[in-house]
Coordinates of C-alpha atoms in Angstrom, one line a residue:
M1154 CA -95.6 146.0 63.8
E1155 CA -97.9 145.8 60.7
M1156 CA -101.3 144.4 60.4
A1157 CA -100.0 141.3 58.5
N1158 CA -97.6 140.5 61.3
V1159 CA -100.4 140.7 63.9
E1160 CA -102.7 138.6 61.8
E1161 CA -100.0 135.9 61.5
T1162 CA -99.4 136.1 65.3
M1163 CA -103.1 135.6 65.9
R1164 CA -103.2 132.6 63.6
E1165 CA -100.3 131.0 65.4
L1166 CA -102.0 131.6 68.8
R1167 CA -105.3 130.3 67.7
E1168 CA -103.7 127.2 66.3
S1169 CA -101.9 126.6 69.5
Y1170 CA -105.1 127.0 71.4
R1171 CA -107.1 124.8 69.0
R1172 CA -104.5 122.0 69.4
R1173 CA -105.3 122.3 73.2
K1174 CA -101.7 122.6 74.1
T1175 CA -102.5 125.3 76.7
R1176 CA -105.1 123.2 78.4
S1177 CA -103.0 120.7 80.4
A1178 CA -101.9 121.3 84.0
A1179 CA -98.4 120.4 82.9
W1180 CA -98.2 123.1 80.3
R1181 CA -99.6 125.7 82.6
R1182 CA -97.2 124.7 85.4
T1183 CA -94.2 124.8 83.0
Q1184 CA -95.0 128.4 82.0
L1185 CA -95.4 129.5 85.6
E1186 CA -92.1 127.9 86.5
G1187 CA -90.5 129.7 83.6
L1188 CA -91.8 133.1 84.8
S1189 CA -90.4 132.3 88.3
R1190 CA -87.0 131.4 86.9
M1191 CA -87.0 134.6 84.8
L1192 CA -87.7 136.8 87.9
K1193 CA -84.9 135.1 89.9
E1194 CA -82.3 134.8 87.1
K1195 CA -82.8 138.3 85.6
E1196 CA -83.5 140.2 88.8
A1197 CA -80.5 142.5 88.3
E1198 CA -81.6 143.4 84.8
I1199 CA -85.2 144.0 86.0
F1200 CA -83.8 146.4 88.6
K1201 CA -81.8 148.2 86.0
A1202 CA -84.8 148.6 83.6
L1203 CA -87.0 150.0 86.4
K1204 CA -84.2 152.4 87.4
Q1205 CA -83.8 153.5 83.8
D1206 CA -87.6 154.0 83.1
L1207 CA -88.8 155.3 86.5
G1208 CA -85.8 155.9 88.7
K1209 CA -87.0 153.2 91.1
A1210 CA -84.6 152.0 93.8
P1211 CA -84.1 148.2 93.9
E1212 CA -85.8 148.0 97.3
E1213 CA -88.9 149.7 96.0
A1214 CA -88.8 147.6 92.9
F1215 CA -88.7 144.4 94.9
R1216 CA -91.3 145.5 97.4
D1217 CA -93.9 146.7 94.8
E1218 CA -93.2 144.4 91.8
I1219 CA -90.9 141.4 92.1
G1220 CA -91.8 140.4 95.6
I1221 CA -95.5 140.6 94.8
L1222 CA -95.0 138.5 91.7
W1223 CA -93.1 135.8 93.6
K1224 CA -96.0 135.6 96.0
S1225 CA -98.5 135.4 93.3
L1226 CA -96.6 132.7 91.4
N1227 CA -96.1 130.6 94.6
L1228 CA -99.8 130.7 95.4
T1229 CA -100.8 129.9 91.8
M1230 CA -98.5 127.0 91.5
A1231 CA -99.5 125.6 94.9
S1232 CA -103.2 125.9 94.0
L1233 CA -103.3 125.2 90.3
E1234 CA -104.8 121.7 90.4
E1235 CA -107.4 122.7 92.9
W1236 CA -108.4 125.8 90.9
M1237 CA -108.7 123.7 87.7
A1238 CA -110.8 120.9 89.3
P1239 CA -114.6 120.9 88.7
K1240 CA -116.6 122.2 91.6
K1241 CA -119.7 120.2 92.7
V1242 CA -122.8 122.3 93.2
P1243 CA -126.0 121.3 95.0
V1244 CA -129.1 120.2 93.0
P1245 CA -132.7 120.8 94.1
I1246 CA -134.9 117.7 94.7
I1247 CA -137.1 118.6 91.7
A1248 CA -134.2 117.7 89.5
F1249 CA -133.6 114.2 91.1
P1250 CA -131.8 112.1 90.0
T1251 CA -129.2 114.7 88.9
S1252 CA -125.7 115.9 89.7
A1253 CA -124.1 119.2 88.6
E1254 CA -120.7 120.9 88.6
L1255 CA -118.9 124.0 87.4
V1256 CA -116.0 123.2 85.1
P1257 CA -113.5 126.1 84.7
E1258 CA -112.3 126.4 81.1
P1259 CA -110.0 128.9 79.4
L1260 CA -111.6 131.7 77.4
G1261 CA -109.2 131.3 74.5
V1262 CA -106.8 133.9 73.0
V1263 CA -106.6 136.9 75.3
L1264 CA -105.0 140.3 75.2
I1265 CA -103.3 142.0 78.2
L1266 CA -102.6 145.8 77.9
S1267 CA -100.5 146.9 80.8
S1268 CA -99.5 150.2 82.3
W1269 CA -96.1 151.9 82.8
N1270 CA -96.0 152.8 86.5
F1271 CA -95.5 149.2 87.6
P1272 CA -94.4 147.8 84.3
F1273 CA -93.5 144.3 85.5
G1274 CA -96.2 143.8 88.2
L1275 CA -99.1 145.1 86.0
S1276 CA -97.9 143.0 83.0
L1277 CA -97.0 139.7 84.7
D1278 CA -99.6 139.5 87.4
P1279 CA -102.5 139.3 84.9
L1280 CA -100.3 137.0 82.7
I1281 CA -100.0 134.6 85.6
G1282 CA -103.8 134.4 85.8
A1283 CA -104.2 134.0 82.0
I1284 CA -101.7 131.2 81.9
A1285 CA -103.0 129.4 84.9
A1286 CA -106.5 129.5 83.4
G1287 CA -105.1 127.8 80.2
N1288 CA -105.2 130.7 77.7
A1289 CA -103.0 131.7 74.8
V1290 CA -101.9 135.2 75.5
V1291 CA -100.6 138.4 73.9
L1292 CA -99.0 140.9 76.3
K1293 CA -98.5 144.5 75.1
P1294 CA -96.4 146.3 77.7
S1295 CA -96.6 150.1 77.8
E1296 CA -94.3 152.0 75.5
M1297 CA -93.9 154.6 78.2
A1298 CA -91.6 152.3 80.1
P1299 CA -89.3 151.4 77.1
A1300 CA -86.5 149.6 78.9
C1301 CA -89.0 147.4 80.8
S1302 CA -91.0 146.7 77.6
T1303 CA -87.8 145.7 75.8
F1304 CA -86.9 143.4 78.6
L1305 CA -90.3 141.6 78.5
A1306 CA -90.2 141.3 74.7
T1307 CA -86.6 139.9 74.8
H1308 CA -86.8 137.5 77.7
I1309 CA -90.3 136.1 77.9
P1310 CA -89.9 134.1 74.7
K1311 CA -86.8 132.6 76.2
Y1312 CA -88.6 131.3 79.3
L1313 CA -92.2 130.7 78.0
D1314 CA -93.8 128.9 75.1
H1315 CA -93.4 131.4 72.3
E1316 CA -96.2 129.7 70.3
A1317 CA -98.8 130.4 72.9
V1318 CA -97.5 133.4 74.8
K1319 CA -96.3 136.4 72.9
V1320 CA -95.1 139.9 73.8
I1321 CA -95.8 142.7 71.3
P1322 CA -94.2 146.0 72.1
G1323 CA -95.1 149.3 70.5
G1324 CA -97.0 152.5 70.9
V1325 CA -100.5 153.7 70.1
H1326 CA -100.4 152.4 66.5
V1327 CA -99.7 148.9 67.6
A1328 CA -102.3 149.1 70.4
Q1329 CA -104.9 150.1 67.8
I1330 CA -104.0 147.3 65.5
L1331 CA -104.3 144.8 68.4
L1332 CA -107.7 146.2 69.4
D1333 CA -109.0 145.8 65.9
Q1334 CA -108.5 142.0 66.3
K1335 CA -111.1 139.6 67.7
W1336 CA -110.1 138.5 71.2
D1337 CA -111.8 136.2 73.7
K1338 CA -110.9 138.6 76.6
I1339 CA -109.2 141.9 76.9
F1340 CA -107.5 142.9 80.2
F1341 CA -106.6 146.6 80.4
T1342 CA -104.8 148.6 83.1
G1343 CA -104.6 152.4 82.6
S1344 CA -106.6 155.6 82.5
A1345 CA -110.4 155.9 82.2
R1346 CA -109.9 157.8 78.9
V1347 CA -108.1 154.9 77.3
G1348 CA -110.4 152.5 79.0
R1349 CA -113.3 153.9 77.1
I1350 CA -111.4 153.3 73.8
V1351 CA -110.6 149.7 74.8
M1352 CA -114.3 149.1 75.7
S1353 CA -115.5 150.6 72.5
A1354 CA -113.2 148.4 70.4
A1355 CA -114.2 145.3 72.4
A1356 CA -117.8 146.0 71.8
K1357 CA -117.4 145.4 68.0
H1358 CA -116.7 141.7 68.7
L1359 CA -118.7 141.4 72.0
T1360 CA -115.4 140.8 73.7
P1361 CA -115.5 140.7 77.5
V1362 CA -113.2 143.1 79.2
T1363 CA -111.6 143.8 82.6
L1364 CA -110.8 147.4 83.1
E1365 CA -108.4 148.3 85.9
L1366 CA -108.6 152.1 85.9
G1367 CA -107.9 154.7 88.6
G1368 CA -109.7 157.6 90.2
K1369 CA -109.1 160.0 93.0
C1370 CA -108.5 157.7 96.0
P1371 CA -109.3 159.7 99.2
A1372 CA -107.8 159.3 102.7
I1373 CA -109.7 160.3 105.8
L1374 CA -107.8 161.2 108.9
D1375 CA -110.0 161.1 112.0
R1376 CA -109.2 162.1 115.6
L1377 CA -106.7 159.7 117.1
S1378 CA -106.3 160.0 120.9
F1379 CA -103.0 158.2 121.4
S1380 CA -99.9 159.9 120.1
M1381 CA -98.4 156.6 118.9
D1382 CA -101.5 155.8 116.8
Y1383 CA -101.5 159.2 115.3
Q1384 CA -97.8 159.2 114.4
V1385 CA -98.2 155.8 112.7
A1386 CA -101.2 157.1 110.8
V1387 CA -99.2 160.1 109.5
K1388 CA -96.3 157.9 108.5
R1389 CA -98.6 155.6 106.6
I1390 CA -100.3 158.5 104.9
V1391 CA -96.9 159.9 103.8
S1392 CA -95.8 156.5 102.5
G1393 CA -99.2 155.9 100.9
K1394 CA -99.0 159.2 99.0
W1395 CA -95.3 159.4 98.0
G1396 CA -94.0 155.9 98.5
P1397 CA -95.4 154.0 95.5
C1398 CA -93.7 155.5 92.4
S1399 CA -93.8 159.1 93.7
G1400 CA -97.5 159.0 93.8
Q1401 CA -97.8 157.6 90.2
A1402 CA -100.1 154.8 91.4
C1403 CA -103.7 154.2 90.8
V1404 CA -104.1 153.0 94.5
G1405 CA -102.1 155.9 95.9
I1406 CA -103.7 158.5 98.1
D1407 CA -105.0 161.3 95.9
Y1408 CA -106.2 163.8 98.5
L1409 CA -106.6 163.9 102.3
L1410 CA -109.7 164.9 104.3
V1411 CA -109.2 166.2 107.8
E1412 CA -110.8 168.5 110.4
E1413 CA -109.5 172.1 109.9
Q1414 CA -108.4 172.5 113.5
R1415 CA -105.9 169.7 113.1
V1416 CA -104.1 171.0 110.1
P1417 CA -101.3 173.0 111.9
K1418 CA -100.2 169.9 113.9
L1419 CA -100.7 167.6 110.9
M1420 CA -98.4 169.7 108.7
E1421 CA -95.6 169.7 111.3
D1422 CA -95.8 165.9 111.5
I1423 CA -96.0 165.3 107.8
K1424 CA -92.8 167.4 107.3
I1425 CA -91.1 165.3 110.0
H1426 CA -92.0 162.1 108.3
L1427 CA -91.1 163.3 104.9
K1428 CA -87.7 164.3 106.2
K1429 CA -87.2 160.8 107.8
L1430 CA -88.2 159.0 104.6
Y1431 CA -86.7 161.3 101.9
G1432 CA -84.2 163.5 103.7
D1433 CA -83.7 167.3 103.6
K1434 CA -83.4 167.3 99.8
P1435 CA -86.0 165.0 98.3
L1436 CA -85.0 165.9 94.8
E1437 CA -81.5 164.4 95.4
T1438 CA -82.6 161.3 97.2
N1439 CA -82.4 157.8 95.7
S1440 CA -85.6 156.8 97.5
M1441 CA -88.1 158.5 95.2
S1442 CA -89.0 157.6 91.7
R1443 CA -89.0 160.3 89.1
I1444 CA -91.9 161.4 86.9
V1445 CA -92.1 158.9 84.0
N1446 CA -91.6 161.4 81.1
K1447 CA -91.7 165.0 80.1
H1448 CA -95.4 164.9 79.0
H1449 CA -96.5 163.8 82.5
F1450 CA -94.1 166.3 84.1
Q1451 CA -95.7 169.1 82.1
R1452 CA -99.2 167.7 83.0
L1453 CA -98.4 167.9 86.7
K1454 CA -96.8 171.4 86.3
K1455 CA -100.0 172.5 84.6
L1456 CA -102.0 171.4 87.6
L1457 CA -99.9 173.6 89.9
D1458 CA -100.2 176.6 87.4
E1459 CA -104.0 176.6 87.4
P1460 CA -105.6 179.8 88.7
G1461 CA -105.8 179.8 92.4
V1462 CA -103.9 176.6 92.9
A1463 CA -100.3 177.9 93.3
A1464 CA -101.4 180.1 96.2
T1465 CA -102.5 177.1 98.2
I1466 CA -99.1 175.4 98.2
I1467 CA -98.0 175.2 101.8
H1468 CA -95.0 172.8 101.4
G1469 CA -92.7 171.9 98.6
G1470 CA -93.4 172.9 95.0
A1471 CA -89.9 172.7 93.7
L1472 CA -89.5 171.3 90.1
D1473 CA -86.5 169.8 88.5
E1474 CA -87.6 169.5 84.9
P1475 CA -84.2 168.2 83.4
N1476 CA -84.3 165.3 85.8
L1477 CA -88.1 164.9 85.9
F1478 CA -88.3 165.3 89.7
I1479 CA -91.1 167.1 91.6
E1480 CA -90.6 167.7 95.3
P1481 CA -93.3 166.3 97.6
T1482 CA -95.9 169.1 97.5
I1483 CA -98.8 169.8 99.8
L1484 CA -101.7 172.1 99.0
L1485 CA -104.3 173.3 101.5
N1486 CA -107.9 173.7 100.2
P1487 CA -107.2 174.2 96.5
P1488 CA -110.2 175.2 94.4
L1489 CA -112.6 172.2 94.2
D1490 CA -113.4 172.9 90.6
S1491 CA -109.7 172.9 89.5
E1492 CA -108.3 170.0 87.6
L1493 CA -106.2 169.1 90.6
M1494 CA -109.4 168.2 92.4
T1495 CA -111.4 166.8 89.5
E1496 CA -108.8 164.7 87.7
E1497 CA -106.6 161.9 89.0
I1498 CA -103.3 163.5 90.1
F1499 CA -101.0 160.6 89.6
G1500 CA -98.0 162.4 91.0
P1501 CA -96.4 163.7 94.2
L1502 CA -99.0 166.5 94.9
L1503 CA -101.2 166.1 97.9
P1504 CA -104.2 168.4 98.4
I1505 CA -105.5 168.6 102.0
I1506 CA -109.2 169.4 102.2
T1507 CA -110.5 170.7 105.5
L1508 CA -113.9 169.9 107.1
K1509 CA -115.7 171.2 110.1
K1510 CA -116.4 167.7 111.3
I1511 CA -114.9 164.4 109.9
D1512 CA -118.4 163.0 109.4
E1513 CA -118.7 165.4 106.5
S1514 CA -116.2 163.3 104.6
I1515 CA -118.9 160.8 103.7
D1516 CA -120.9 163.4 101.7
F1517 CA -117.7 164.9 100.2
I1518 CA -116.7 161.5 98.8
N1519 CA -120.2 160.5 97.7
A1520 CA -120.5 163.7 95.6
R1521 CA -117.7 162.5 93.4
P1522 CA -117.1 159.4 91.1
R1523 CA -116.5 156.2 93.0
P1524 CA -112.8 155.7 93.8
L1525 CA -110.7 152.6 93.3
A1526 CA -109.7 152.7 96.9
M1527 CA -110.5 154.5 100.1
Y1528 CA -108.3 154.8 103.2
V1529 CA -109.7 155.7 106.6
F1530 CA -107.5 156.3 109.6
T1531 CA -109.7 156.0 112.7
K1532 CA -110.5 154.0 115.8
D1533 CA -114.1 155.0 115.8
E1534 CA -116.1 151.9 115.1
S1535 CA -119.2 153.9 114.2
L1536 CA -117.3 155.8 111.6
K1537 CA -115.9 152.6 110.1
K1538 CA -119.4 151.1 109.8
K1539 CA -120.7 154.3 108.3
V1540 CA -117.9 154.4 105.7
V1541 CA -118.6 150.7 104.7
A1542 CA -122.4 151.1 104.6
E1543 CA -122.7 154.6 103.0
T1544 CA -119.9 154.8 100.5
S1545 CA -119.0 152.8 97.4
S1546 CA -115.4 152.1 96.2
G1547 CA -113.3 149.3 94.9
S1548 CA -112.0 148.7 98.4
V1549 CA -111.8 150.3 101.8
T1550 CA -108.7 150.0 104.0
F1551 CA -108.7 151.1 107.6
N1552 CA -105.6 152.5 109.2
D1553 CA -103.2 151.8 106.3
A1554 CA -102.8 152.5 102.6
I1555 CA -101.8 150.4 99.6
I1556 CA -101.4 147.2 101.6
Q1557 CA -104.7 145.7 100.2
F1558 CA -103.1 145.5 96.8
A1559 CA -100.7 142.8 98.1
L1560 CA -103.4 140.5 99.5
D1561 CA -104.1 137.6 97.1
T1562 CA -107.2 136.7 99.2
L1563 CA -108.9 140.0 98.4
P1564 CA -110.0 140.8 94.9
F1565 CA -108.5 143.9 93.4
G1566 CA -110.6 146.0 91.1
G1567 CA -112.7 149.1 90.9
V1568 CA -116.4 150.1 90.6
G1569 CA -118.0 152.5 88.2
E1570 CA -115.5 154.9 86.6
S1571 CA -112.6 153.3 88.6
G1572 CA -113.1 150.1 86.5
F1573 CA -114.8 146.7 86.7
G1574 CA -113.7 143.1 87.0
K1575 CA -111.2 141.9 89.5
Y1576 CA -108.0 139.9 89.8
H1577 CA -105.2 138.7 92.2
G1578 CA -104.8 135.2 93.4
K1579 CA -107.7 132.9 92.6
F1580 CA -109.6 136.0 91.2
S1581 CA -107.0 136.2 88.4
F1582 CA -107.7 132.6 87.5
D1583 CA -111.4 133.4 87.5
A1584 CA -110.9 136.6 85.4
F1585 CA -109.6 134.5 82.5
S1586 CA -111.9 131.5 82.9
H1587 CA -115.4 130.6 82.0
G1588 CA -117.2 128.5 84.6
K1589 CA -119.1 126.1 82.4
S1590 CA -122.2 124.6 83.9
V1591 CA -122.3 120.8 83.5
L1592 CA -125.4 118.8 84.5
R1593 CA -125.7 115.0 84.5
R1594 CA -129.1 113.4 84.7
S1595 CA -129.8 109.7 85.0
F1596 CA -132.2 107.6 82.9
L1597 CA -133.0 105.6 86.0
T1598 CA -136.2 107.3 87.0
E1599 CA -138.8 109.3 85.1
F1600 CA -141.5 111.3 86.9
S1601 CA -144.8 112.3 85.1
F1602 CA -145.5 115.4 87.1
G1603 CA -143.4 117.6 84.8
Y1604 CA -145.3 116.6 81.7
P1605 CA -148.8 117.2 80.3
P1606 CA -151.7 116.4 80.5
W1607 CA -151.9 118.8 83.4
N1608 CA -154.2 118.4 86.4
A1609 CA -154.6 119.7 89.9
Y1610 CA -152.5 116.9 91.4
K1611 CA -149.5 117.8 89.3
L1612 CA -149.8 121.5 90.2
R1613 CA -149.8 120.6 93.9
F1614 CA -146.8 118.4 93.3
L1615 CA -144.9 121.2 91.5
R1616 CA -145.8 123.7 94.2
A1617 CA -144.4 121.4 96.9
A1618 CA -141.2 120.7 94.9
Y1619 CA -140.4 124.3 94.1
S1620 CA -141.1 125.4 97.7
F1621 CA -138.9 122.6 99.2
D1622 CA -142.0 121.3 101.1
Y1623 CA -140.6 117.8 101.4
I1624 CA -143.3 116.4 103.7
N1625 CA -146.1 117.3 101.3
L1626 CA -143.9 116.2 98.4
F1627 CA -143.5 112.8 100.0
L1628 CA -147.2 112.4 100.8
L1629 CA -148.2 113.4 97.3
F1630 CA -145.6 111.0 95.8
V1631 CA -147.0 108.0 97.8
G1632 CA -150.5 109.0 96.9
L1633 CA -151.8 110.1 100.3
K1634 CA -152.8 113.6 99.2
R1635 CA -154.4 113.1 95.9
S1636 CA -157.8 114.5 96.9

């Protein structure tokens, strides 16, 4: 796409927004219903596109993308009028007689730049929020999932208002052209490196941004007395590492912290659960996604080829470059200064870091950039409180992994280098809205204490009003405390 085409697209979108066609609840609901129909009517084609781009099985595709989008759409359509309604806010007595409210209004024409690892979920979930909030939208899906990008560019115009919602596919060149435009909001999902580019471009126009980035999400495995609890924990760790897109997920477990004495037993049990989930030959299973492309395959291979890293592999390590598969691989205490331990892995490699005592995990995590998510497997209430009080992350989940992403009632987002801003459910609506403050004051009564000429009586009146001292305020008002 050339600059002239983008500029024409922007003019059409701004004209649609200027004519206020995106403002009505009816328009918003129609678009949301169109998305819902697309997901249901084109499910087989969506499965096919995800299989082609990432090797995802239909069950995984439904669990991680389509099902979550259904849930998000149902909640948004059921709550739309409530979210759109002005919200009354309390007014202090000093402002009497006054009423006030917050009125949610759309930001305008917004840009959504999505990622490739969940190409439907990470494109359409923000789109749901942007439409619900009444914006005109450009969605640029990732070129690294070409079949999914083509699907979105082909079918969204058939189901949604093409004058106000547009899909612009393309690579880095197209992204740069889009970032050169003036937007009213940019929502980006991807790496911290590209996030810095997006933020720099947005700064030219003082455009607000939401950055959904990543980071090295740690998991802590504490002592668990009951065998059943322990086995469930190991199963959830295995699933939280290799289950979502073969570890190509920003919320996936990046590395595991455990007491060193527990490693032999842990390794036995991880292998058992890997076999249950992915069979004896994981590279031949239909239950694991493949690496997205050759570039990322080579990036992961390079992590394993670093000095001192290969020697720490204690399970897996097999590579199938023609088919872009990497066997679930576990490394024990790789060098902490290696890229494997300083960069987000985003693949099926799990470093296990051993500690003398599990309490040391707090300092280990705090010595590194704040992660998007933390996972702590423990029944120790004091450790739970310590993790919540003494660490910072986008979210903390106890005794499971990934599940927090599916909860519409919890905001999803990072902190620090893992991103800022949040979405999901009502938080998506808020991410694309401006809460406009509206105050209504009556002409009925006019008090003189707020105006010159000043005197000691007016100062006492103001002191009582601002400190909510209603008794003295009343006495001053009726003239019983003038002296």
